[in-house]
Amino acid sequence: GQNIDQPTEMTATEGAIVQINCTYQTSGFNGLFWYQQHAGEAPTFLSYNVLDGLEEKGRFSSFLSRSKGYSYLLLKELQMKDSASYLCAVQDSNYQLIWGAGTKLIIKP
Amino acid sequence: GAVVSQHPSRVICKSGTSVKIECRSLDFQATTMFWYRQFPKQSLMLMATSNEGSKATYEQGVEKDKFLINHASLTLSTLTVTSAHPEDSSFYICSARPPDRGGTEAFFGQGTRLTVV
C-alpha cells in the first residue's frame, strides 16, 4: 500500500529552527512536495524535490533522499506567522498526489 | 503563477438540499481537476478526479450519486453535493495543474466551507 508518515504536531520557539520529517512508501516516485496550510485556508506550495539533496528557498529548505524514502522541511528564523500545518505529498507513478496527514506547527514567543 | 478560483467560499444549506461548488482554472486549461474534502484537523482526502469531457473517477467509499461532478469545459469543473446532510459539512477544495507533467505544483482553489443545518 501507499503510506506517508509525518509527525502530528510540533512546537518551536520564535526565531529558532525546526525540521519536519516525512517518510514515504509509494508505488513509484515522481517527486515530493511540501505545502503550507493555515487553518480554514487552501494549501500553498512551498517546495518540490525530485532529485536527492537540499533545495533552499529563503528561510525554507527541503531535503530528499530517495533511497531512504525520506524528506524533511527545514524552517529557519521562525516567525509567528509560520504557525500552520505542513503537508508532505508524494507524486506517484501515475502522477497522482498522495498526501500525508500533515504536521501542525505551533510557534511560541 | 497559475490561478484556480473556487466559489462559493462559504455556504450554509438546509438538510436535504443540494449545493453546487464551482472550480475554475483562470489562466490555463485543465483536462483534469481534483476534488478534495478535509475534515477538521485532518489532511486532504481525495474524493474524485474530474476529467474534461468524460466521467469522473471516484475514490473508494465516495458515493458518485451523491457527489456529482461535471467537467464540461477545460476551465470549469463543478461538484454538486446532492441531498446534503449534516455529516457532509466539511471543507471542500479543488485543485488543478497546468498540462505539463511532473514537477508542477498543484494549484488550489480557495476552498468551500459547507455547513449543513
PDB file of C-alpha atoms in Angstrom:
ATOM      1  CA  GLY A   1       0.000   0.000   0.000  1.00  0.00           C
ATOM      2  CA  GLN A   2       0.917   3.652  -0.107  1.00  0.00           C
ATOM      3  CA  ASN A   3       1.893   5.381   3.063  1.00  0.00           C
ATOM      4  CA  ILE A   4       3.239   8.761   4.064  1.00  0.00           C
ATOM      5  CA  ASP A   5       4.200   9.484   7.659  1.00  0.00           C
ATOM      6  CA  GLN A   6       4.889  12.789   9.326  1.00  0.00           C
ATOM      7  CA  PRO A   7       4.593  13.895  12.958  1.00  0.00           C
ATOM      8  CA  THR A   8       1.171  15.078  14.023  1.00  0.00           C
ATOM      9  CA  GLU A   9       2.310  18.157  15.886  1.00  0.00           C
ATOM     10  CA  MET A  10       5.488  20.055  16.693  1.00  0.00           C
ATOM     11  CA  THR A  11       6.236  23.077  18.857  1.00  0.00           C
ATOM     12  CA  ALA A  12       9.077  25.534  18.352  1.00  0.00           C
ATOM     13  CA  THR A  13      10.165  28.950  19.561  1.00  0.00           C
ATOM     14  CA  GLU A  14      10.087  32.163  17.563  1.00  0.00           C
ATOM     15  CA  GLY A  15      13.473  32.798  15.963  1.00  0.00           C
ATOM     16  CA  ALA A  16      14.554  29.172  16.218  1.00  0.00           C
ATOM     17  CA  ILE A  17      14.914  26.407  13.620  1.00  0.00           C
ATOM     18  CA  VAL A  18      12.590  23.434  13.178  1.00  0.00           C
ATOM     19  CA  GLN A  19      12.807  20.335  10.992  1.00  0.00           C
ATOM     20  CA  ILE A  20       9.668  18.482   9.916  1.00  0.00           C
ATOM     21  CA  ASN A  21      10.290  14.949   8.710  1.00  0.00           C
ATOM     22  CA  CYS A  22       8.357  12.913   6.164  1.00  0.00           C
ATOM     23  CA  THR A  23       8.850   9.258   5.266  1.00  0.00           C
ATOM     24  CA  TYR A  24       7.060   7.589   2.406  1.00  0.00           C
ATOM     25  CA  GLN A  25       6.325   4.262   0.768  1.00  0.00           C
ATOM     26  CA  THR A  26       4.572   4.674  -2.559  1.00  0.00           C
ATOM     27  CA  SER A  27       4.070   2.856  -5.843  1.00  0.00           C
ATOM     28  CA  GLY A  28       6.557   4.805  -7.881  1.00  0.00           C
ATOM     29  CA  PHE A  29       8.022   8.219  -7.256  1.00  0.00           C
ATOM     30  CA  ASN A  30       7.840  11.345  -9.354  1.00  0.00           C
ATOM     31  CA  GLY A  31       8.725  13.979  -6.831  1.00  0.00           C
ATOM     32  CA  LEU A  32       7.813  15.179  -3.365  1.00  0.00           C
ATOM     33  CA  PHE A  33       6.010  18.393  -2.490  1.00  0.00           C
ATOM     34  CA  TRP A  34       5.695  20.406   0.683  1.00  0.00           C
ATOM     35  CA  TYR A  35       2.680  22.631   1.200  1.00  0.00           C
ATOM     36  CA  GLN A  36       1.744  25.056   3.964  1.00  0.00           C
ATOM     37  CA  GLN A  37      -1.848  25.302   5.098  1.00  0.00           C
ATOM     38  CA  HIS A  38      -3.245  27.826   7.530  1.00  0.00           C
ATOM     39  CA  ALA A  39      -6.454  26.908   9.314  1.00  0.00           C
ATOM     40  CA  GLY A  40      -9.505  27.345   7.106  1.00  0.00           C
ATOM     41  CA  GLU A  41      -7.456  28.080   4.005  1.00  0.00           C
ATOM     42  CA  ALA A  42      -6.297  26.115   0.994  1.00  0.00           C
ATOM     43  CA  PRO A  43      -2.721  24.771   0.880  1.00  0.00           C
ATOM     44  CA  THR A  44       0.010  26.877  -0.688  1.00  0.00           C
ATOM     45  CA  PHE A  45       3.068  25.492  -2.434  1.00  0.00           C
ATOM     46  CA  LEU A  46       6.424  25.617  -0.638  1.00  0.00           C
ATOM     47  CA  SER A  47       8.816  23.275  -2.417  1.00  0.00           C
ATOM     48  CA  TYR A  48       9.346  20.413  -4.824  1.00  0.00           C
ATOM     49  CA  ASN A  49      12.157  17.818  -4.752  1.00  0.00           C
ATOM     50  CA  VAL A  50      12.689  15.116  -7.346  1.00  0.00           C
ATOM     51  CA  LEU A  51      16.459  14.589  -7.029  1.00  0.00           C
ATOM     52  CA  ASP A  52      18.403  13.807  -3.874  1.00  0.00           C
ATOM     53  CA  GLY A  53      19.731  16.747  -1.972  1.00  0.00           C
ATOM     54  CA  LEU A  54      18.805  20.044  -0.442  1.00  0.00           C
ATOM     55  CA  GLU A  55      16.738  22.759  -2.086  1.00  0.00           C
ATOM     56  CA  GLU A  56      16.948  26.136  -0.385  1.00  0.00           C
ATOM     57  CA  LYS A  57      14.410  28.894  -0.795  1.00  0.00           C
ATOM     58  CA  GLY A  58      14.782  31.766   1.627  1.00  0.00           C
ATOM     59  CA  ARG A  59      14.013  30.694   5.188  1.00  0.00           C
ATOM     60  CA  PHE A  60      12.667  27.352   3.980  1.00  0.00           C
ATOM     61  CA  SER A  61      14.712  24.398   2.750  1.00  0.00           C
ATOM     62  CA  SER A  62      13.646  20.919   1.710  1.00  0.00           C
ATOM     63  CA  PHE A  63      15.757  17.772   1.577  1.00  0.00           C
ATOM     64  CA  LEU A  64      15.173  14.472  -0.199  1.00  0.00           C
ATOM     65  CA  SER A  65      16.752  11.027  -0.002  1.00  0.00           C
ATOM     66  CA  ARG A  66      15.039   8.704  -2.469  1.00  0.00           C
ATOM     67  CA  SER A  67      16.954   5.624  -1.320  1.00  0.00           C
ATOM     68  CA  LYS A  68      15.680   6.149   2.217  1.00  0.00           C
ATOM     69  CA  GLY A  69      12.182   7.291   1.253  1.00  0.00           C
ATOM     70  CA  TYR A  70      12.751  10.351   3.390  1.00  0.00           C
ATOM     71  CA  SER A  71      12.349  14.098   3.190  1.00  0.00           C
ATOM     72  CA  TYR A  72      12.424  16.996   5.594  1.00  0.00           C
ATOM     73  CA  LEU A  73      11.340  20.597   5.569  1.00  0.00           C
ATOM     74  CA  LEU A  74      13.619  22.967   7.450  1.00  0.00           C
ATOM     75  CA  LEU A  75      12.275  26.300   8.642  1.00  0.00           C
ATOM     76  CA  LYS A  76      14.759  28.896   9.905  1.00  0.00           C
ATOM     77  CA  GLU A  77      14.290  32.130  11.828  1.00  0.00           C
ATOM     78  CA  LEU A  78      10.801  31.086  12.775  1.00  0.00           C
ATOM     79  CA  GLN A  79       8.106  33.740  12.812  1.00  0.00           C
ATOM     80  CA  MET A  80       4.698  33.606  14.464  1.00  0.00           C
ATOM     81  CA  LYS A  81       3.073  33.574  11.017  1.00  0.00           C
ATOM     82  CA  ASP A  82       4.758  30.222  10.354  1.00  0.00           C
ATOM     83  CA  SER A  83       2.247  28.612  12.695  1.00  0.00           C
ATOM     84  CA  ALA A  84       0.364  26.351  10.292  1.00  0.00           C
ATOM     85  CA  SER A  85       0.052  22.792   9.126  1.00  0.00           C
ATOM     86  CA  TYR A  86       2.735  21.481   6.790  1.00  0.00           C
ATOM     87  CA  LEU A  87       1.708  18.817   4.313  1.00  0.00           C
ATOM     88  CA  CYS A  88       4.048  16.375   2.621  1.00  0.00           C
ATOM     89  CA  ALA A  89       2.792  14.926  -0.680  1.00  0.00           C
ATOM     90  CA  VAL A  90       4.393  12.377  -3.000  1.00  0.00           C
ATOM     91  CA  GLN A  91       3.638  12.187  -6.702  1.00  0.00           C
ATOM     92  CA  ASP A  92       3.357   8.509  -7.598  1.00  0.00           C
ATOM     93  CA  SER A  93       3.965   6.670 -10.870  1.00  0.00           C
ATOM     94  CA  ASN A  94       0.568   7.860 -12.167  1.00  0.00           C
ATOM     95  CA  TYR A  95       1.388  11.454 -11.256  1.00  0.00           C
ATOM     96  CA  GLN A  96      -1.269  11.368  -8.550  1.00  0.00           C
ATOM     97  CA  LEU A  97      -0.521  13.190  -5.315  1.00  0.00           C
ATOM     98  CA  ILE A  98      -0.509  11.050  -2.184  1.00  0.00           C
ATOM     99  CA  TRP A  99      -0.881  13.235   0.885  1.00  0.00           C
ATOM    100  CA  GLY A 100       0.488  12.882   4.381  1.00  0.00           C
ATOM    101  CA  ALA A 101      -1.765  13.755   7.312  1.00  0.00           C
ATOM    102  CA  GLY A 102       0.085  16.999   7.905  1.00  0.00           C
ATOM    103  CA  THR A 103       2.163  18.345  10.777  1.00  0.00           C
ATOM    104  CA  LYS A 104       0.692  21.118  12.870  1.00  0.00           C
ATOM    105  CA  LEU A 105       3.472  23.514  13.807  1.00  0.00           C
ATOM    106  CA  ILE A 106       2.949  25.706  16.868  1.00  0.00           C
ATOM    107  CA  ILE A 107       5.265  28.681  17.302  1.00  0.00           C
ATOM    108  CA  LYS A 108       5.675  30.120  20.790  1.00  0.00           C
ATOM    109  CA  PRO A 109       7.071  33.582  21.563  1.00  0.00           C
TER     110      PRO A 109
ATOM    111  CA  GLY B   1       1.637  31.849 -11.321  1.00  0.00           C
ATOM    112  CA  ALA B   2      -1.402  29.823 -12.307  1.00  0.00           C
ATOM    113  CA  VAL B   3      -4.671  30.634 -10.584  1.00  0.00           C
ATOM    114  CA  VAL B   4      -7.549  28.399  -9.601  1.00  0.00           C
ATOM    115  CA  SER B   5     -10.722  30.073  -8.439  1.00  0.00           C
ATOM    116  CA  GLN B   6     -13.361  28.302  -6.347  1.00  0.00           C
ATOM    117  CA  HIS B   7     -16.819  29.551  -5.440  1.00  0.00           C
ATOM    118  CA  PRO B   8     -18.559  29.944  -3.115  1.00  0.00           C
ATOM    119  CA  SER B   9     -16.077  30.234  -0.267  1.00  0.00           C
ATOM    120  CA  ARG B  10     -18.726  29.561   2.331  1.00  0.00           C
ATOM    121  CA  VAL B  11     -22.233  28.145   2.153  1.00  0.00           C
ATOM    122  CA  ILE B  12     -24.852  27.161   4.685  1.00  0.00           C
ATOM    123  CA  CYS B  13     -27.709  24.995   3.475  1.00  0.00           C
ATOM    124  CA  LYS B  14     -30.606  23.081   4.900  1.00  0.00           C
ATOM    125  CA  SER B  15     -30.517  19.341   5.191  1.00  0.00           C
ATOM    126  CA  GLY B  16     -31.909  17.676   2.067  1.00  0.00           C
ATOM    127  CA  THR B  17     -30.996  20.449  -0.344  1.00  0.00           C
ATOM    128  CA  SER B  18     -28.255  20.419  -2.986  1.00  0.00           C
ATOM    129  CA  VAL B  19     -25.210  22.650  -3.211  1.00  0.00           C
ATOM    130  CA  LYS B  20     -23.053  23.339  -6.261  1.00  0.00           C
ATOM    131  CA  ILE B  21     -19.399  24.316  -5.967  1.00  0.00           C
ATOM    132  CA  GLU B  22     -17.503  25.689  -8.961  1.00  0.00           C
ATOM    133  CA  CYS B  23     -13.800  25.382  -9.691  1.00  0.00           C
ATOM    134  CA  ARG B  24     -12.218  27.396 -12.490  1.00  0.00           C
ATOM    135  CA  SER B  25      -8.683  27.476 -13.847  1.00  0.00           C
ATOM    136  CA  LEU B  26      -8.254  31.114 -14.800  1.00  0.00           C
ATOM    137  CA  ASP B  27      -5.117  31.157 -16.919  1.00  0.00           C
ATOM    138  CA  PHE B  28      -4.551  27.619 -18.082  1.00  0.00           C
ATOM    139  CA  GLN B  29      -6.548  24.732 -19.468  1.00  0.00           C
ATOM    140  CA  ALA B  30      -7.040  21.815 -17.133  1.00  0.00           C
ATOM    141  CA  THR B  31      -8.100  18.497 -18.583  1.00  0.00           C
ATOM    142  CA  THR B  32      -8.022  17.112 -15.079  1.00  0.00           C
ATOM    143  CA  MET B  33      -9.117  18.652 -11.816  1.00  0.00           C
ATOM    144  CA  PHE B  34      -9.161  17.130  -8.358  1.00  0.00           C
ATOM    145  CA  TRP B  35     -11.746  17.432  -5.629  1.00  0.00           C
ATOM    146  CA  TYR B  36     -10.724  17.028  -2.001  1.00  0.00           C
ATOM    147  CA  ARG B  37     -12.546  17.037   1.287  1.00  0.00           C
ATOM    148  CA  GLN B  38     -10.927  17.984   4.549  1.00  0.00           C
ATOM    149  CA  PHE B  39     -12.441  17.425   7.969  1.00  0.00           C
ATOM    150  CA  PRO B  40     -11.178  19.416  10.965  1.00  0.00           C
ATOM    151  CA  LYS B  41      -7.626  18.565  11.988  1.00  0.00           C
ATOM    152  CA  GLN B  42      -7.305  16.023   9.193  1.00  0.00           C
ATOM    153  CA  SER B  43      -5.429  16.062   5.921  1.00  0.00           C
ATOM    154  CA  LEU B  44      -6.794  16.341   2.421  1.00  0.00           C
ATOM    155  CA  MET B  45      -8.773  13.351   1.244  1.00  0.00           C
ATOM    156  CA  LEU B  46      -9.092  12.916  -2.494  1.00  0.00           C
ATOM    157  CA  MET B  47     -12.736  12.407  -3.396  1.00  0.00           C
ATOM    158  CA  ALA B  48     -12.595  12.239  -7.157  1.00  0.00           C
ATOM    159  CA  THR B  49     -10.672  13.125 -10.258  1.00  0.00           C
ATOM    160  CA  SER B  50     -12.643  15.222 -12.705  1.00  0.00           C
ATOM    161  CA  ASN B  51     -11.900  14.569 -16.390  1.00  0.00           C
ATOM    162  CA  GLU B  52     -12.928  17.023 -19.089  1.00  0.00           C
ATOM    163  CA  GLY B  53     -15.463  15.503 -21.438  1.00  0.00           C
ATOM    164  CA  SER B  54     -15.751  12.204 -19.622  1.00  0.00           C
ATOM    165  CA  LYS B  55     -16.898  10.680 -16.357  1.00  0.00           C
ATOM    166  CA  ALA B  56     -15.164  11.459 -13.129  1.00  0.00           C
ATOM    167  CA  THR B  57     -13.124   8.842 -11.328  1.00  0.00           C
ATOM    168  CA  TYR B  58     -14.247   8.427  -7.735  1.00  0.00           C
ATOM    169  CA  GLU B  59     -12.145   7.187  -4.840  1.00  0.00           C
ATOM    170  CA  GLN B  60     -13.267   4.171  -2.918  1.00  0.00           C
ATOM    171  CA  GLY B  61     -16.021   4.980  -0.461  1.00  0.00           C
ATOM    172  CA  VAL B  62     -17.158   8.169  -2.210  1.00  0.00           C
ATOM    173  CA  GLU B  63     -20.749   7.970  -3.471  1.00  0.00           C
ATOM    174  CA  LYS B  64     -20.834   9.122  -7.075  1.00  0.00           C
ATOM    175  CA  ASP B  65     -24.596   9.659  -6.984  1.00  0.00           C
ATOM    176  CA  LYS B  66     -24.266  11.949  -4.014  1.00  0.00           C
ATOM    177  CA  PHE B  67     -21.253  13.925  -5.191  1.00  0.00           C
ATOM    178  CA  LEU B  68     -21.963  14.781  -8.815  1.00  0.00           C
ATOM    179  CA  ILE B  69     -19.026  16.051 -10.811  1.00  0.00           C
ATOM    180  CA  ASN B  70     -19.276  17.773 -14.157  1.00  0.00           C
ATOM    181  CA  HIS B  71     -16.210  18.874 -16.118  1.00  0.00           C
ATOM    182  CA  ALA B  72     -17.862  20.428 -19.137  1.00  0.00           C
ATOM    183  CA  SER B  73     -15.012  22.625 -20.301  1.00  0.00           C
ATOM    184  CA  LEU B  74     -11.236  22.857 -19.998  1.00  0.00           C
ATOM    185  CA  THR B  75     -11.540  25.580 -17.382  1.00  0.00           C
ATOM    186  CA  LEU B  76     -14.522  24.582 -15.284  1.00  0.00           C
ATOM    187  CA  SER B  77     -15.401  21.679 -13.031  1.00  0.00           C
ATOM    188  CA  THR B  78     -18.377  21.589 -10.689  1.00  0.00           C
ATOM    189  CA  LEU B  79     -19.100  19.475  -7.638  1.00  0.00           C
ATOM    190  CA  THR B  80     -22.726  19.155  -6.570  1.00  0.00           C
ATOM    191  CA  VAL B  81     -23.471  17.765  -3.145  1.00  0.00           C
ATOM    192  CA  THR B  82     -26.958  16.313  -3.501  1.00  0.00           C
ATOM    193  CA  SER B  83     -29.406  15.823  -0.653  1.00  0.00           C
ATOM    194  CA  ALA B  84     -26.895  17.235   1.783  1.00  0.00           C
ATOM    195  CA  HIS B  85     -26.830  16.043   5.380  1.00  0.00           C
ATOM    196  CA  PRO B  86     -25.033  17.428   8.431  1.00  0.00           C
ATOM    197  CA  GLU B  87     -22.283  14.799   8.078  1.00  0.00           C
ATOM    198  CA  ASP B  88     -21.439  16.330   4.680  1.00  0.00           C
ATOM    199  CA  SER B  89     -20.367  19.511   6.455  1.00  0.00           C
ATOM    200  CA  SER B  90     -16.697  19.897   5.590  1.00  0.00           C
ATOM    201  CA  PHE B  91     -14.097  21.945   3.764  1.00  0.00           C
ATOM    202  CA  TYR B  92     -14.123  21.118   0.052  1.00  0.00           C
ATOM    203  CA  ILE B  93     -11.096  22.069  -2.042  1.00  0.00           C
ATOM    204  CA  CYS B  94     -10.399  21.714  -5.746  1.00  0.00           C
ATOM    205  CA  SER B  95      -7.023  21.712  -7.433  1.00  0.00           C
ATOM    206  CA  ALA B  96      -5.622  21.652 -10.925  1.00  0.00           C
ATOM    207  CA  ARG B  97      -2.229  21.585 -12.565  1.00  0.00           C
ATOM    208  CA  PRO B  98      -1.070  23.102 -15.831  1.00  0.00           C
ATOM    209  CA  PRO B  99      -0.812  20.413 -18.545  1.00  0.00           C
ATOM    210  CA  ASP B 100       2.919  19.707 -18.389  1.00  0.00           C
ATOM    211  CA  ARG B 101       3.541  16.749 -16.161  1.00  0.00           C
ATOM    212  CA  GLY B 102       5.773  16.321 -13.235  1.00  0.00           C
ATOM    213  CA  GLY B 103       7.373  18.942 -11.104  1.00  0.00           C
ATOM    214  CA  THR B 104       4.435  21.216 -11.468  1.00  0.00           C
ATOM    215  CA  GLU B 105       2.798  22.316  -8.292  1.00  0.00           C
ATOM    216  CA  ALA B 106      -0.881  21.743  -7.838  1.00  0.00           C
ATOM    217  CA  PHE B 107      -2.786  24.991  -7.609  1.00  0.00           C
ATOM    218  CA  PHE B 108      -5.657  25.044  -5.180  1.00  0.00           C
ATOM    219  CA  GLY B 109      -8.893  26.917  -5.116  1.00  0.00           C
ATOM    220  CA  GLN B 110      -9.704  28.923  -2.027  1.00  0.00           C
ATOM    221  CA  GLY B 111     -11.853  26.122  -0.641  1.00  0.00           C
ATOM    222  CA  THR B 112     -15.547  25.996   0.225  1.00  0.00           C
ATOM    223  CA  ARG B 113     -16.715  25.687   3.792  1.00  0.00           C
ATOM    224  CA  LEU B 114     -20.006  23.787   3.649  1.00  0.00           C
ATOM    225  CA  THR B 115     -22.260  23.738   6.688  1.00  0.00           C
ATOM    226  CA  VAL B 116     -25.440  21.675   6.519  1.00  0.00           C
ATOM    227  CA  VAL B 117     -28.001  22.501   9.185  1.00  0.00           C
TER     228      VAL B 117
END
